[in-house]
Amino acid sequence: MRLLVLFACVGVALSQLYTFDKTLDSEWETWKNFHGKSYRSYDEELYRRAIWEDRLEWIAKHNREYDMGLHTYSVGSNQFNDMTLEEFSRTMLGYVMPLNQTGTLYMPPSDQKLAASVDWRSKGYVTGVKNQGGCGSCWAFSTTGSVEGQHKRATGKLVSLSEQQLVDCSRRYGNNGCGGGLMDNAFRYIAANGGIDTESSYPYTGRDGTCHFSKNSIGATVKGHTDIRRGSESGLASALSSVGPVSVAIDANHQSFMHYRSGVFYEPACSSTRLDHGVLAVGYGSNYYIVKNSWGTTWGNAGYIQMSRNRGNNCGIASSASYPTV
């Protein structure tokens, strides 16, 4: 009984650290239910509620400034509302910047006339938005996205490919499963392995597992990969215009990116060299790139973000871009 009383007293003491807005009680419950949130203890729920309320205030402030023309994009509530930026970075970001490029260097066609806009989704080169969950496997989703696009270009068939195979099987090539990896390493693995299985035959689990690749379930093959010159936005646009979707890495470790909702994303604090997240560029407009993320459809604009184009390589969008050759 004394132990129960002690725990009860600790709970009361912690609850007194926070002051909550009671008018948000219903919204809090709705948000938890929608995103499947549950917490290990009452104390953790208090902690998460405090983060959640602070985040709502930040979102409202940013969007007021957006309405005043102070930002080019809006932000919104999503599954990350109860996470600190440090937790978000540790859980969701898994790209490690390579020291050297390992593929053939991309050479833009000499007679190329760049299209004013490109969207490979409309041409059937892009599968639906996927969700990496709490595994740092962004690099695997970026890899499959560009392989899916090049396989479509070569065969006319769009096949969803297995991220889980890359998580489980490509460690010998320098990747670390849910602990992070590189798209170029994954391309090298697929080429050496003789292919990558379909998503349906090797489904995603969101955790490190034992490799069980089956040559009878291969959905696509890769011969090698091509790297776009580091920092070259003209090269990235050229490849997007003529080749198809391109794997890119960005600096996503910002609350603004974490809660992006709509508009053209520009983050002055972004780095062009400290890259931590692998995504897929699927097109561009006059002042933005169309980028597919792997955080599900509740993030961003149905899982996509428009990232600034020709604004000093913002967030490193062109610092580590590549695609497979099939």
mmCIF file of C-alpha atoms in Angstrom, residues 80-262:
data_model
loop_
_atom_site.group_PDB
_atom_site.id
_atom_site.type_symbol
_atom_site.label_atom_id
_atom_site.label_comp_id
_atom_site.label_asym_id
_atom_site.label_seq_id
_atom_site.Cartn_x
_atom_site.Cartn_y
_atom_site.Cartn_z
ATOM 1 C CA PHE A 80 5.020 13.859 -35.002
ATOM 2 C CA ASN A 81 3.237 16.390 -32.758
ATOM 3 C CA ASP A 82 4.286 14.641 -29.540
ATOM 4 C CA MET A 83 7.962 14.146 -30.461
ATOM 5 C CA THR A 84 10.921 16.398 -29.759
ATOM 6 C CA LEU A 85 13.122 17.272 -32.724
ATOM 7 C CA GLU A 86 15.878 15.094 -31.235
ATOM 8 C CA GLU A 87 13.550 12.080 -31.037
ATOM 9 C CA PHE A 88 12.334 12.730 -34.559
ATOM 10 C CA SER A 89 15.890 12.878 -35.877
ATOM 11 C CA ARG A 90 16.909 9.700 -34.079
ATOM 12 C CA THR A 91 13.845 7.754 -35.259
ATOM 13 C CA MET A 92 13.004 9.004 -38.746
ATOM 14 C CA LEU A 93 16.267 10.119 -40.349
ATOM 15 C CA GLY A 94 18.678 7.449 -41.555
ATOM 16 C CA TYR A 95 20.854 8.767 -44.357
ATOM 17 C CA VAL A 96 24.634 9.071 -43.935
ATOM 18 C CA MET A 97 26.481 11.389 -46.339
ATOM 19 C CA PRO A 98 29.081 9.420 -48.360
ATOM 20 C CA LEU A 99 32.632 10.668 -48.723
ATOM 21 C CA ASN A 100 32.776 9.874 -52.433
ATOM 22 C CA GLN A 101 30.393 9.282 -55.299
ATOM 23 C CA THR A 102 30.659 5.732 -56.598
ATOM 24 C CA GLY A 103 28.623 5.734 -59.808
ATOM 25 C CA THR A 104 29.092 6.931 -63.354
ATOM 26 C CA LEU A 105 28.886 10.730 -63.553
ATOM 27 C CA TYR A 106 25.725 12.006 -65.229
ATOM 28 C CA MET A 107 26.276 14.029 -68.409
ATOM 29 C CA PRO A 108 23.279 16.127 -69.511
ATOM 30 C CA PRO A 109 22.413 15.633 -73.204
ATOM 31 C CA SER A 110 24.072 18.375 -75.263
ATOM 32 C CA ASP A 111 20.934 19.006 -77.315
ATOM 33 C CA GLN A 112 18.480 18.820 -74.401
ATOM 34 C CA LYS A 113 15.689 21.369 -74.188
ATOM 35 C CA LEU A 114 14.591 21.327 -70.572
ATOM 36 C CA ALA A 115 10.856 20.882 -70.094
ATOM 37 C CA ALA A 116 9.148 23.723 -68.225
ATOM 38 C CA SER A 117 7.697 21.212 -65.771
ATOM 39 C CA VAL A 118 7.838 17.466 -65.169
ATOM 40 C CA ASP A 119 5.736 15.114 -63.038
ATOM 41 C CA TRP A 120 6.509 11.416 -63.396
ATOM 42 C CA ARG A 121 3.458 10.520 -61.309
ATOM 43 C CA SER A 122 1.228 11.473 -64.233
ATOM 44 C CA LYS A 123 3.205 9.122 -66.489
ATOM 45 C CA GLY A 124 2.735 6.117 -64.184
ATOM 46 C CA TYR A 125 6.349 5.900 -62.992
ATOM 47 C CA VAL A 126 5.676 6.292 -59.258
ATOM 48 C CA THR A 127 4.094 3.872 -56.781
ATOM 49 C CA GLY A 128 1.881 5.044 -53.927
ATOM 50 C CA VAL A 129 3.293 6.779 -50.864
ATOM 51 C CA LYS A 130 4.746 4.288 -48.380
ATOM 52 C CA ASN A 131 5.523 4.530 -44.663
ATOM 53 C CA GLN A 132 8.858 3.618 -43.093
ATOM 54 C CA GLY A 133 7.410 3.718 -39.559
ATOM 55 C CA GLY A 134 9.882 4.007 -36.703
ATOM 56 C CA CYS A 135 12.791 2.527 -38.676
ATOM 57 C CA GLY A 136 15.568 4.694 -40.128
ATOM 58 C CA SER A 137 15.118 3.111 -43.551
ATOM 59 C CA CYS A 138 14.438 6.238 -45.613
ATOM 60 C CA TRP A 139 17.377 5.308 -47.857
ATOM 61 C CA ALA A 140 15.681 2.007 -48.770
ATOM 62 C CA PHE A 141 12.457 3.757 -49.803
ATOM 63 C CA SER A 142 14.382 6.288 -51.870
ATOM 64 C CA THR A 143 16.206 3.407 -53.546
ATOM 65 C CA THR A 144 13.115 1.399 -54.435
ATOM 66 C CA GLY A 145 11.407 4.531 -55.740
ATOM 67 C CA SER A 146 14.075 5.237 -58.330
ATOM 68 C CA VAL A 147 14.448 1.548 -59.245
ATOM 69 C CA GLU A 148 10.667 1.303 -59.695
ATOM 70 C CA GLY A 149 10.796 4.301 -62.025
ATOM 71 C CA GLN A 150 13.675 2.989 -64.137
ATOM 72 C CA HIS A 151 12.095 -0.474 -64.312
ATOM 73 C CA LYS A 152 8.913 1.157 -65.606
ATOM 74 C CA ARG A 153 10.947 3.066 -68.188
ATOM 75 C CA ALA A 154 12.658 -0.122 -69.375
ATOM 76 C CA THR A 155 9.717 -2.543 -69.328
ATOM 77 C CA GLY A 156 6.551 -0.473 -69.269
ATOM 78 C CA LYS A 157 5.543 -2.118 -65.981
ATOM 79 C CA LEU A 158 5.328 -0.396 -62.590
ATOM 80 C CA VAL A 159 6.206 -2.906 -59.858
ATOM 81 C CA SER A 160 6.341 -2.104 -56.135
ATOM 82 C CA LEU A 161 9.674 -3.353 -54.781
ATOM 83 C CA SER A 162 10.871 -4.577 -51.381
ATOM 84 C CA GLU A 163 12.406 -2.061 -48.993
ATOM 85 C CA GLN A 164 12.619 -4.793 -46.368
ATOM 86 C CA GLN A 165 15.026 -6.788 -48.515
ATOM 87 C CA LEU A 166 17.369 -3.809 -48.590
ATOM 88 C CA VAL A 167 17.067 -3.394 -44.816
ATOM 89 C CA ASP A 168 17.793 -7.079 -44.175
ATOM 90 C CA CYS A 169 20.275 -7.970 -46.892
ATOM 91 C CA SER A 170 22.560 -5.074 -47.873
ATOM 92 C CA ARG A 171 24.789 -4.723 -44.801
ATOM 93 C CA ARG A 172 27.815 -6.110 -46.654
ATOM 94 C CA TYR A 173 27.566 -3.101 -48.935
ATOM 95 C CA GLY A 174 27.771 -0.571 -46.122
ATOM 96 C CA ASN A 175 24.150 -0.162 -45.091
ATOM 97 C CA ASN A 176 22.922 -0.567 -41.534
ATOM 98 C CA GLY A 177 19.266 -1.505 -41.788
ATOM 99 C CA CYS A 178 17.069 0.607 -39.538
ATOM 100 C CA GLY A 179 20.240 2.375 -38.417
ATOM 101 C CA GLY A 180 20.681 4.122 -41.755
ATOM 102 C CA GLY A 181 22.214 3.635 -45.159
ATOM 103 C CA LEU A 182 22.943 5.021 -48.615
ATOM 104 C CA MET A 183 21.011 4.727 -51.845
ATOM 105 C CA ASP A 184 24.200 4.170 -53.874
ATOM 106 C CA ASN A 185 25.162 1.292 -51.572
ATOM 107 C CA ALA A 186 21.731 -0.215 -52.142
ATOM 108 C CA PHE A 187 22.081 0.126 -55.926
ATOM 109 C CA ARG A 188 25.423 -1.701 -55.729
ATOM 110 C CA TYR A 189 23.827 -4.457 -53.662
ATOM 111 C CA ILE A 190 20.924 -4.953 -56.069
ATOM 112 C CA ALA A 191 23.308 -5.128 -59.034
ATOM 113 C CA ALA A 192 25.594 -7.667 -57.349
ATOM 114 C CA ASN A 193 22.667 -9.667 -55.979
ATOM 115 C CA GLY A 194 21.020 -10.121 -59.343
ATOM 116 C CA GLY A 195 17.857 -8.244 -58.443
ATOM 117 C CA ILE A 196 15.372 -7.122 -55.815
ATOM 118 C CA ASP A 197 12.183 -8.928 -54.819
ATOM 119 C CA THR A 198 8.689 -7.542 -55.159
ATOM 120 C CA GLU A 199 7.040 -5.819 -52.216
ATOM 121 C CA SER A 200 4.316 -8.469 -52.097
ATOM 122 C CA SER A 201 6.795 -11.350 -51.840
ATOM 123 C CA TYR A 202 9.036 -9.638 -49.262
ATOM 124 C CA PRO A 203 6.785 -7.230 -47.318
ATOM 125 C CA TYR A 204 7.938 -4.427 -45.066
ATOM 126 C CA THR A 205 8.113 -5.033 -41.297
ATOM 127 C CA GLY A 206 9.833 -1.843 -40.158
ATOM 128 C CA ARG A 207 12.546 -3.628 -38.175
ATOM 129 C CA ASP A 208 15.854 -5.343 -38.829
ATOM 130 C CA GLY A 209 15.465 -8.967 -39.853
ATOM 131 C CA THR A 210 17.214 -11.946 -41.417
ATOM 132 C CA CYS A 211 17.702 -11.847 -45.172
ATOM 133 C CA HIS A 212 15.370 -14.155 -47.085
ATOM 134 C CA PHE A 213 15.732 -12.959 -50.656
ATOM 135 C CA SER A 214 14.257 -15.322 -53.246
ATOM 136 C CA LYS A 215 15.475 -15.319 -56.834
ATOM 137 C CA ASN A 216 12.045 -16.639 -57.799
ATOM 138 C CA SER A 217 10.411 -13.400 -56.629
ATOM 139 C CA ILE A 218 12.614 -10.809 -58.349
ATOM 140 C CA GLY A 219 10.680 -7.753 -59.476
ATOM 141 C CA ALA A 220 13.516 -5.720 -61.009
ATOM 142 C CA THR A 221 17.225 -5.820 -61.769
ATOM 143 C CA VAL A 222 19.921 -3.145 -61.796
ATOM 144 C CA LYS A 223 23.188 -2.942 -63.762
ATOM 145 C CA GLY A 224 24.751 0.014 -61.958
ATOM 146 C CA HIS A 225 24.012 3.593 -61.003
ATOM 147 C CA THR A 226 24.667 7.140 -62.091
ATOM 148 C CA ASP A 227 25.534 10.075 -59.829
ATOM 149 C CA ILE A 228 24.656 13.674 -60.606
ATOM 150 C CA ARG A 229 27.452 16.163 -59.991
ATOM 151 C CA ARG A 230 27.262 17.303 -56.378
ATOM 152 C CA GLY A 231 25.352 20.522 -55.906
ATOM 153 C CA SER A 232 24.274 20.785 -59.550
ATOM 154 C CA GLU A 233 20.625 21.764 -59.658
ATOM 155 C CA SER A 234 20.847 22.059 -63.433
ATOM 156 C CA GLY A 235 22.062 18.456 -63.552
ATOM 157 C CA LEU A 236 19.252 17.310 -61.277
ATOM 158 C CA ALA A 237 16.636 19.065 -63.401
ATOM 159 C CA SER A 238 18.164 17.600 -66.558
ATOM 160 C CA ALA A 239 18.003 14.059 -65.178
ATOM 161 C CA LEU A 240 14.458 14.570 -63.926
ATOM 162 C CA SER A 241 13.439 15.836 -67.336
ATOM 163 C CA SER A 242 15.019 13.054 -69.380
ATOM 164 C CA VAL A 243 15.563 10.001 -67.171
ATOM 165 C CA GLY A 244 12.812 9.708 -64.559
ATOM 166 C CA PRO A 245 12.538 9.853 -60.754
ATOM 167 C CA VAL A 246 15.846 10.477 -58.975
ATOM 168 C CA SER A 247 16.978 9.451 -55.488
ATOM 169 C CA VAL A 248 18.067 12.509 -53.497
ATOM 170 C CA ALA A 249 19.255 13.177 -49.955
ATOM 171 C CA ILE A 250 18.370 16.269 -47.940
ATOM 172 C CA ASP A 251 18.796 17.959 -44.584
ATOM 173 C CA ALA A 252 15.403 17.245 -42.988
ATOM 174 C CA ASN A 253 16.357 17.816 -39.349
ATOM 175 C CA HIS A 254 14.120 20.845 -38.863
ATOM 176 C CA GLN A 255 10.770 21.310 -37.164
ATOM 177 C CA SER A 256 9.613 23.151 -40.274
ATOM 178 C CA PHE A 257 10.201 20.047 -42.427
ATOM 179 C CA MET A 258 8.787 17.798 -39.726
ATOM 180 C CA HIS A 259 5.436 19.594 -39.991
ATOM 181 C CA TYR A 260 5.348 20.728 -43.637
ATOM 182 C CA ARG A 261 1.824 20.882 -45.067
ATOM 183 C CA SER A 262 1.700 22.855 -48.335
#
